[in-house]
Short mmCIF file of C-alpha atoms in Angstrom, two decimals:
data_model
loop_
_atom_site.label_atom_id
_atom_site.label_comp_id
_atom_site.label_asym_id
_atom_site.label_seq_id
_atom_site.Cartn_x
_atom_site.Cartn_y
_atom_site.Cartn_z
CA MET K 1086 0.00 0.00 0.00
CA GLU K 1087 2.87 2.38 0.78
CA GLU K 1088 4.17 2.19 -2.78
CA ARG K 1089 0.70 2.78 -4.21
CA LEU K 1090 0.26 5.92 -2.10
CA LEU K 1091 3.72 7.20 -2.92
CA LYS K 1092 3.19 6.71 -6.66
CA TYR K 1093 -0.23 8.36 -6.50
CA PHE K 1094 1.07 11.51 -4.83
CA ARG K 1095 4.05 11.74 -7.15
CA ASP K 1096 1.76 11.39 -10.16
CA HIS K 1097 -0.44 14.24 -8.82
CA GLU K 1098 2.28 16.51 -7.45
CA ALA K 1099 1.57 19.35 -9.88
CA GLU K 1100 -2.13 19.33 -8.99
CA ILE K 1101 -1.36 19.24 -5.28
CA PHE K 1102 0.87 22.29 -5.45
CA GLY K 1103 -1.59 23.98 -7.79
CA ASP K 1104 -4.30 23.56 -5.14
CA LEU K 1105 -1.96 24.91 -2.48
CA GLU K 1106 -1.27 28.01 -4.56
CA ARG K 1107 -4.99 28.51 -5.14
CA LEU K 1108 -5.78 28.33 -1.42
CA VAL K 1109 -2.83 30.47 -0.32
CA LYS K 1110 -3.76 33.20 -2.78
CA ALA K 1111 -7.23 33.30 -1.20
CA GLU K 1112 -5.85 35.51 1.57
CA ALA K 1113 -7.65 36.26 4.82
CA SER K 1114 -6.71 37.09 8.38
CA THR K 1115 -9.01 36.03 11.21
CA SER K 1116 -10.47 39.51 11.62
CA ASP K 1117 -11.25 40.14 7.92
CA LEU K 1118 -14.63 38.42 7.76
CA GLU K 1119 -15.39 39.32 4.14
CA ALA K 1120 -12.08 37.92 2.89
CA LEU K 1121 -12.42 34.95 5.23
CA ALA K 1122 -15.75 34.06 3.63
CA GLU K 1123 -14.09 34.09 0.20
CA THR K 1124 -11.29 31.84 1.47
CA ARG K 1125 -13.90 29.46 2.82
CA LYS K 1126 -15.61 29.31 -0.59
CA VAL K 1127 -12.32 28.27 -2.18
CA LEU K 1128 -11.83 25.64 0.52
CA GLU K 1129 -15.34 24.26 0.02
CA ALA K 1130 -14.80 24.13 -3.74
CA LEU K 1131 -11.54 22.20 -3.32
CA ILE K 1132 -13.26 19.67 -1.06
CA ARG K 1133 -16.01 19.13 -3.64
CA GLU K 1134 -13.64 18.92 -6.58
CA ARG K 1135 -11.07 16.62 -4.98
CA THR K 1136 -13.19 14.34 -2.77
CA GLY K 1137 -16.64 14.45 -4.36
CA GLU K 1138 -18.09 15.22 -0.93
CA GLU K 1139 -20.43 18.12 -0.19
CA PRO K 1140 -18.97 19.96 2.82
CA LEU K 1141 -21.13 20.76 5.81
CA VAL K 1142 -20.83 24.35 7.06
CA TYR K 1143 -21.47 25.36 10.66
CA GLU K 1144 -22.51 29.01 10.62
CA ARG K 1145 -21.27 31.09 13.55
CA GLU K 1146 -22.72 34.41 14.71
CA GLY K 1147 -19.34 36.13 14.48
CA GLY K 1148 -18.74 34.93 10.93
CA HIS K 1149 -16.02 32.35 11.64
CA ASP K 1150 -17.83 29.40 10.10
CA LEU K 1151 -16.50 25.84 10.24
CA VAL K 1152 -16.26 23.42 7.31
CA ARG K 1153 -16.59 19.65 7.74
CA PHE K 1154 -16.56 16.55 5.56
CA GLU K 1155 -16.20 12.82 6.21
CA LEU K 1156 -14.70 9.70 4.71
CA GLY K 1157 -15.11 6.05 5.65
CA GLN K 1158 -17.55 4.10 7.75
CA GLY K 1159 -17.65 2.46 11.14
CA GLU K 1160 -18.25 3.16 14.80
CA GLU K 1161 -14.64 4.19 15.45
CA LYS K 1162 -13.84 7.79 14.59
CA LEU K 1163 -10.60 9.64 13.88
CA LEU K 1164 -10.76 13.45 13.95
CA ILE K 1165 -8.55 15.53 11.62
CA ILE K 1166 -8.49 19.24 12.55
CA GLY K 1167 -7.31 22.29 10.66
CA HIS K 1168 -7.92 26.03 10.19
CA TYR K 1169 -8.13 28.30 7.15
CA ASP K 1170 -7.48 31.69 8.79
CA THR K 1171 -4.00 33.23 9.02
CA VAL K 1172 -2.34 35.97 11.09
CA HIS K 1173 -1.35 37.96 7.99
CA LEU K 1174 -3.14 41.01 6.64
CA ILE K 1175 -3.90 40.94 2.91
CA GLY K 1176 -0.83 41.86 0.91
CA ALA K 1177 1.61 41.47 3.81
CA ILE K 1178 3.39 38.54 2.13
CA GLN K 1179 3.52 37.99 -1.61
CA TYR K 1180 3.13 34.46 -2.95
CA ARG K 1181 6.32 33.34 -4.68
CA THR K 1182 8.47 30.29 -5.40
CA GLU K 1183 12.21 29.97 -4.91
CA GLY K 1184 13.54 26.67 -6.16
CA ASP K 1185 11.45 23.93 -4.59
CA ARG K 1186 10.13 26.18 -1.80
CA LEU K 1187 6.90 28.16 -1.68
CA TYR K 1188 6.34 31.39 0.25
CA GLY K 1189 3.06 33.09 1.04
CA PRO K 1190 0.51 33.82 3.77
CA GLY K 1191 -0.46 30.54 5.39
CA VAL K 1192 1.75 28.31 3.22
CA SER K 1193 3.01 26.57 6.34
CA ASP K 1194 0.40 27.52 8.95
CA MET K 1195 -1.65 25.85 7.81
CA LYS K 1196 -2.98 25.76 4.27
CA SER K 1197 -0.50 23.07 3.27
CA GLY K 1198 -2.01 21.01 6.08
CA LEU K 1199 -5.51 21.52 4.66
CA ILE K 1200 -4.38 20.50 1.18
CA SER K 1201 -2.64 17.47 2.72
CA ALA K 1202 -5.88 16.43 4.41
CA ILE K 1203 -8.00 16.91 1.28
CA TRP K 1204 -5.60 14.99 -0.95
CA THR K 1205 -5.30 12.23 1.63
CA ALA K 1206 -9.06 11.75 1.37
CA ARG K 1207 -8.88 11.84 -2.44
CA ALA K 1208 -6.10 9.25 -2.53
CA TYR K 1209 -8.03 6.89 -0.29
CA LYS K 1210 -11.12 7.13 -2.47
CA GLU K 1211 -9.36 6.82 -5.84
CA LEU K 1212 -7.13 3.95 -4.72
CA GLY K 1213 -10.02 2.15 -3.03
CA ILE K 1214 -8.32 2.13 0.38
CA ASP K 1215 -10.71 1.54 3.25
CA PRO K 1216 -9.52 3.50 6.33
CA GLY K 1217 -11.38 1.00 8.52
CA ARG K 1218 -13.05 3.79 10.51
CA LYS K 1219 -14.79 7.09 9.99
CA LEU K 1220 -12.44 10.01 9.25
CA VAL K 1221 -13.99 13.34 10.23
CA PHE K 1222 -12.32 16.48 8.85
CA ILE K 1223 -13.14 19.81 10.54
CA PHE K 1224 -11.63 23.18 9.56
CA ASN K 1225 -12.32 26.41 11.45
CA GLY K 1226 -11.71 30.08 10.73
CA ASP K 1227 -10.71 31.55 14.09
CA GLU K 1228 -7.82 29.40 15.33
CA GLU K 1229 -5.30 32.23 15.29
CA THR K 1230 -7.36 34.15 17.88
CA GLY K 1231 -8.19 31.21 20.14
CA SER K 1232 -11.02 29.31 18.38
CA HIS K 1233 -13.60 31.03 20.59
CA GLU K 1234 -16.42 30.50 18.10
CA SER K 1235 -15.49 26.97 17.16
CA SER K 1236 -14.07 25.12 20.16
CA ASP K 1237 -17.54 23.85 21.16
CA ILE K 1238 -17.98 22.30 17.72
CA ILE K 1239 -14.51 20.77 17.74
CA CYS K 1240 -14.84 19.40 21.27
CA GLY K 1241 -18.23 17.97 20.36
CA LEU K 1242 -16.77 16.15 17.38
CA ALA K 1243 -13.87 14.91 19.52
CA GLU K 1244 -16.30 13.16 21.82
CA ASN K 1245 -16.00 9.40 21.33
CA ALA K 1246 -13.17 9.87 18.83
CA ARG K 1247 -10.31 7.40 19.05
CA ALA K 1248 -7.73 10.14 18.48
CA ALA K 1249 -7.22 13.50 16.80
CA LEU K 1250 -4.58 14.61 14.31
CA VAL K 1251 -3.89 18.34 13.95
CA CYS K 1252 -2.72 19.54 10.52
CA GLU K 1253 -0.30 22.12 11.94
CA PRO K 1254 3.21 22.16 10.43
CA CYS K 1255 5.90 20.11 12.08
CA VAL K 1256 8.87 21.66 13.89
CA GLY K 1257 11.46 23.17 11.54
CA ASN K 1258 13.68 20.08 11.64
CA GLY K 1259 10.78 17.74 10.86
CA ASP K 1260 9.93 16.61 14.40
CA LEU K 1261 6.31 16.06 15.34
CA LYS K 1262 4.71 18.03 18.17
CA THR K 1263 3.62 15.76 21.01
CA GLY K 1264 3.04 18.42 23.67
CA ARG K 1265 2.08 22.08 23.93
CA LYS K 1266 2.01 24.56 26.77
CA GLY K 1267 -1.18 25.94 28.20
CA ASN K 1268 -1.62 29.67 28.61
CA ILE K 1269 -3.44 31.99 30.98
CA LYS K 1270 -3.53 35.76 31.40
CA PHE K 1271 -4.13 37.89 34.48
CA ASN K 1272 -5.24 41.53 34.55
CA VAL K 1273 -4.44 43.03 37.96
CA THR K 1274 -5.87 46.34 39.15
CA ILE K 1275 -4.44 48.04 42.26
CA HIS K 1276 -6.45 50.58 44.26
CA GLY K 1277 -4.76 53.15 46.50
CA LYS K 1278 -5.58 56.66 47.64
CA ALA K 1279 -4.68 59.90 45.89
CA SER K 1280 -3.07 62.81 47.73
CA HIS K 1281 -0.76 65.70 47.00
CA ALA K 1282 2.82 64.48 46.83
CA GLY K 1283 4.11 67.62 48.63
CA ASN K 1284 1.46 68.74 51.08
CA ALA K 1285 -0.21 65.41 51.97
CA HIS K 1286 2.24 62.68 51.02
CA LYS K 1287 1.62 60.73 54.22
CA GLU K 1288 -2.14 60.54 53.62
CA GLY K 1289 -1.73 58.88 50.23
CA ILE K 1290 -1.64 55.17 49.41
CA ASN K 1291 0.68 54.63 46.45
CA ALA K 1292 -0.87 52.15 44.01
CA ILE K 1293 2.27 52.11 41.84
CA GLN K 1294 4.38 51.12 44.84
CA GLU K 1295 2.09 48.15 45.45
CA MET K 1296 2.16 47.29 41.76
CA ALA K 1297 5.96 47.35 41.71
CA ALA K 1298 6.16 45.00 44.69
CA GLU K 1299 3.70 42.58 43.08
CA ILE K 1300 5.48 42.60 39.73
CA LEU K 1301 8.73 41.52 41.36
CA LYS K 1302 7.00 38.65 43.16
CA ILE K 1303 5.06 37.53 40.10
CA GLN K 1304 8.08 37.59 37.79
CA ALA K 1305 9.86 35.34 40.30
CA LEU K 1306 7.21 32.63 39.75
CA THR K 1307 8.93 31.62 36.50
CA ASP K 1308 10.36 28.09 36.73
CA TYR K 1309 12.30 27.12 33.62
CA GLU K 1310 12.88 23.54 34.79
CA ALA K 1311 9.14 23.03 35.17
CA GLY K 1312 8.51 24.72 31.82
CA THR K 1313 6.65 27.65 33.36
CA THR K 1314 7.20 31.23 32.22
CA VAL K 1315 5.53 34.30 33.73
CA ASN K 1316 5.80 37.68 32.03
CA VAL K 1317 4.44 41.07 33.08
CA GLY K 1318 4.15 42.68 29.68
CA ILE K 1319 2.05 45.79 30.34
CA CYS K 1320 1.85 48.12 33.33
CA GLN K 1321 0.46 51.60 33.89
CA GLY K 1322 -0.58 53.93 36.70
CA GLY K 1323 -0.82 57.44 38.04
CA THR K 1324 -2.09 60.72 36.61
CA LYS K 1325 0.51 63.38 37.47
CA VAL K 1326 4.02 63.30 38.85
CA ASN K 1327 3.04 65.38 41.90
CA VAL K 1328 0.06 63.19 42.86
CA VAL K 1329 0.30 59.97 44.88
CA PRO K 1330 -1.30 57.49 42.43
CA ALA K 1331 -4.68 56.10 43.41
CA ALA K 1332 -4.73 53.40 40.72
CA ALA K 1333 -2.37 51.17 38.78
CA SER K 1334 -2.75 48.08 36.65
CA PHE K 1335 -0.65 45.44 34.94
CA SER K 1336 -1.16 42.37 32.79
CA VAL K 1337 0.54 38.99 33.09
CA ASP K 1338 1.07 36.25 30.51
CA CYS K 1339 1.78 32.73 31.80
CA ARG K 1340 2.73 29.60 29.81
CA TYR K 1341 2.88 26.25 31.58
CA LYS K 1342 3.45 22.59 30.72
CA SER K 1343 1.33 20.82 33.33
CA MET K 1344 -2.05 21.27 34.97
CA GLU K 1345 -0.27 21.26 38.36
CA GLU K 1346 1.90 24.22 37.37
CA GLY K 1347 -1.11 26.10 36.04
CA GLN K 1348 -2.91 25.67 39.34
CA ARG K 1349 0.21 26.83 41.22
CA ILE K 1350 0.40 30.07 39.25
CA ARG K 1351 -3.31 30.76 39.67
CA ARG K 1352 -3.06 30.23 43.41
CA GLU K 1353 0.07 32.34 43.84
CA ILE K 1354 -1.25 35.32 41.92
CA LEU K 1355 -4.74 35.23 43.41
CA GLU K 1356 -3.46 34.91 46.98
CA LEU K 1357 -0.56 37.36 46.70
CA PRO K 1358 -0.44 39.39 49.96
CA ILE K 1359 -0.67 43.19 49.94
CA SER K 1360 2.64 44.94 50.65
CA VAL K 1361 1.44 48.57 50.97
CA PRO K 1362 -0.93 49.12 53.94
CA GLY K 1363 -4.35 50.27 52.81
CA ALA K 1364 -4.02 49.16 49.20
CA SER K 1365 -6.38 46.64 47.63
CA ARG K 1366 -6.34 44.58 44.45
CA GLU K 1367 -8.61 42.95 41.91
CA VAL K 1368 -7.53 40.09 39.65
CA GLU K 1369 -9.23 39.15 36.40
CA ILE K 1370 -8.29 35.73 35.03
CA VAL K 1371 -8.48 35.25 31.26
CA GLU K 1372 -8.35 31.51 30.75
CA GLY K 1373 -6.57 30.36 27.60
CA LYS K 1374 -5.96 26.82 26.44
CA LEU K 1375 -5.02 24.02 28.77
CA PRO K 1376 -1.71 22.25 28.16
CA MET K 1377 -1.44 19.31 25.82
CA GLU K 1378 0.71 17.14 28.06
CA GLU K 1379 3.01 14.39 26.81
CA THR K 1380 0.86 11.57 28.11
CA GLN K 1381 1.36 7.88 27.54
CA GLY K 1382 -1.40 8.00 24.94
CA ASN K 1383 0.33 10.83 23.07
CA MET K 1384 3.61 8.99 22.99
CA GLU K 1385 2.01 5.73 21.85
CA LEU K 1386 0.35 7.64 19.02
CA PHE K 1387 3.72 9.17 18.12
CA ALA K 1388 5.28 5.69 18.07
CA ALA K 1389 2.61 4.60 15.58
CA ALA K 1390 3.29 7.68 13.43
CA LYS K 1391 7.03 7.07 13.55
CA GLU K 1392 6.58 3.49 12.34
CA CYS K 1393 4.38 4.67 9.49
CA GLY K 1394 7.02 7.24 8.59
CA ARG K 1395 9.73 4.58 8.60
CA LYS K 1396 7.84 2.60 5.97
CA LEU K 1397 7.87 5.70 3.77
CA GLY K 1398 11.53 6.53 4.31
CA LEU K 1399 10.85 9.38 6.76
CA SER K 1400 12.83 9.83 9.97
CA PHE K 1401 11.73 12.25 12.71
CA SER K 1402 11.52 12.62 16.47
CA HIS K 1403 9.17 14.67 18.66
CA GLN K 1404 9.21 17.90 20.67
CA PHE K 1405 7.25 19.77 23.32
CA VAL K 1406 6.54 23.30 22.02
CA GLY K 1407 5.35 26.53 23.59
CA GLY K 1408 2.66 27.80 21.23
CA GLY K 1409 -0.98 26.80 21.44
CA SER K 1410 -3.06 25.06 18.77
CA HIS K 1411 -6.11 22.87 18.29
CA GLY K 1412 -4.16 20.21 20.17
CA ASP K 1413 -4.66 22.06 23.45
CA PRO K 1414 -7.87 21.27 25.33
CA HIS K 1415 -10.32 24.14 25.79
CA PRO K 1416 -11.48 24.76 29.38
CA GLY K 1417 -15.23 25.06 29.75
CA ARG K 1418 -15.88 24.19 26.10
CA PRO K 1419 -16.81 20.51 26.11
CA GLY K 1420 -19.92 19.29 24.39
CA ARG K 1421 -21.85 16.95 22.19
CA LEU K 1422 -23.34 17.95 18.87
CA GLY K 1423 -27.07 18.38 19.11
CA GLY K 1424 -27.60 16.88 15.65
CA ARG K 1425 -25.72 16.23 12.47
CA GLY K 1426 -28.33 17.18 9.92
CA SER K 1427 -27.85 16.57 6.23
CA PHE K 1428 -24.39 16.82 4.74
CA ARG K 1429 -25.89 19.16 2.17
CA LYS K 1430 -27.24 21.88 4.40
CA ARG K 1431 -25.85 24.62 6.59
CA ILE K 1432 -26.28 24.52 10.35
CA PRO K 1433 -27.64 27.89 11.58
CA ALA K 1434 -25.67 29.88 14.12
CA ASP K 1435 -28.38 29.53 16.77
CA GLN K 1436 -28.58 25.73 16.69
CA PRO K 1437 -27.38 24.13 19.97
CA VAL K 1438 -24.07 22.37 19.55
CA TYR K 1439 -23.74 20.74 22.95
CA SER K 1440 -26.08 19.42 25.60
CA ALA K 1441 -26.49 21.42 28.79
CA ASP K 1442 -26.27 18.39 31.06
CA ARG K 1443 -23.02 17.29 29.44
CA ALA K 1444 -21.51 20.76 29.79
CA ALA K 1445 -22.60 20.96 33.43
CA GLY K 1446 -20.97 17.62 34.15
CA PHE K 1447 -17.67 18.84 32.75
CA ALA K 1448 -17.87 22.13 34.64
CA ASP K 1449 -18.54 20.41 37.97
CA SER K 1450 -15.50 18.17 37.70
CA GLY K 1451 -12.86 20.90 37.42
CA TYR K 1452 -10.54 20.27 34.47
CA PRO K 1453 -11.78 16.96 33.04
CA VAL K 1454 -11.00 17.97 29.46
CA GLU K 1455 -7.40 16.91 30.02
CA GLN K 1456 -8.46 13.54 31.46
CA TYR K 1457 -10.92 13.13 28.61
CA ARG K 1458 -8.24 13.85 26.02
CA ARG K 1459 -5.97 11.24 27.54
CA GLU K 1460 -8.70 8.67 27.11
CA LEU K 1461 -9.20 9.70 23.48
CA LEU K 1462 -5.54 9.26 22.67
CA ARG K 1463 -5.25 5.67 23.76
CA GLN K 1464 -3.30 3.51 21.36
CA GLY K 1465 -5.21 2.18 18.42
CA ASP K 1466 -4.62 0.97 14.87
CA PHE K 1467 -4.07 4.21 12.97
CA GLU K 1468 -1.81 2.78 10.30
CA ASP K 1469 -3.76 3.75 7.21
CA PRO K 1470 -4.50 7.42 8.03
CA LEU K 1471 -1.06 7.98 9.45
CA LEU K 1472 0.65 6.54 6.40
CA ALA K 1473 -0.98 9.21 4.29
CA ALA K 1474 -0.32 11.90 6.92
CA ALA K 1475 3.32 10.91 7.23
CA LEU K 1476 3.73 10.92 3.48
CA PHE K 1477 2.39 14.44 3.28
CA LEU K 1478 4.99 15.60 5.76
CA LYS K 1479 7.33 15.53 2.77
CA TYR K 1480 5.19 18.11 1.02
CA ARG K 1481 5.01 20.25 4.14
CA TYR K 1482 8.78 20.24 4.45
CA ARG K 1483 9.08 21.46 0.88
CA SER K 1484 6.39 24.13 1.20
CA GLY K 1485 8.43 26.25 3.60
#
């Protein structure tokens, strides 16, 4: 089968790169909804043309619709996730080729991954390869800003899936990503008391002084060995140089590798004692994505991918990386789809996408998404899909 797949992709290489060029030139950043809709039309057309399937579109109120199609049959499900938005404004990067490398907005992250997924499905159908399970492909349009409009759909589709493959590019040296850090932000507001710095200095409560003391303590929470970084990136306070400042504020970015470390940082920042008598503080927590930890299930899945790669002449290892992606669980966004509907109709934005009782069960149990993901990633027989995915790594390497 490996030789058949390899020959098929080589025979269709020009078409594959032609499709990549077509999708890359359909530029759109996450915030440009009009351009994003045009990109989505191109993506839908490519799915129809290459797989013969009619994509299902989940309409979202904010305009970041999701596109889904399926291949194969069976009770067991494998989820393949991607996104069609990019971080680049239109015209920021010109599409060009230099030798055997392509450059353009989203070439690597992650339109080559989308083309890989679509052509994997096409190869399976044309070569008559039965994946032995249902392959569910889901592509969203707001990944670069946190997947806020689509994580409920994605988590719903992940329910009862055997595993999930994310079409993000590999590390620069070809290694696969088996772990990602979680992230969380804190917005801290300090309240003091204003007074004249010359005539009533003693009566004032200096909010900037309290902020300075807290920043030093919070920065010290960084633990490189544990993989935890804490960064105060913004701070402000005061109104005039001759007035004791009554207010100050600062924002904190934290990246962490384990749920335990994330809980430690939350606790330390929330319970930080006041240093300046009379000052008070408020802390707003902006939850990001939970960490994708290198669990036993993850590593067993990597071992299966590595073996598939070996059969195709590919050699790679794995790495834990700092940036977030679809691979990170989403806190508070679990769910079950309320209904599939026809594969030839759009799902309105106001249709429920998860059951209330299921969501409540997840919320009551703390951070079960991580435990749930571990269960999903138990070892299984992924040989067929991973052979195609591993093969397409070659194309991703070449696409820059």
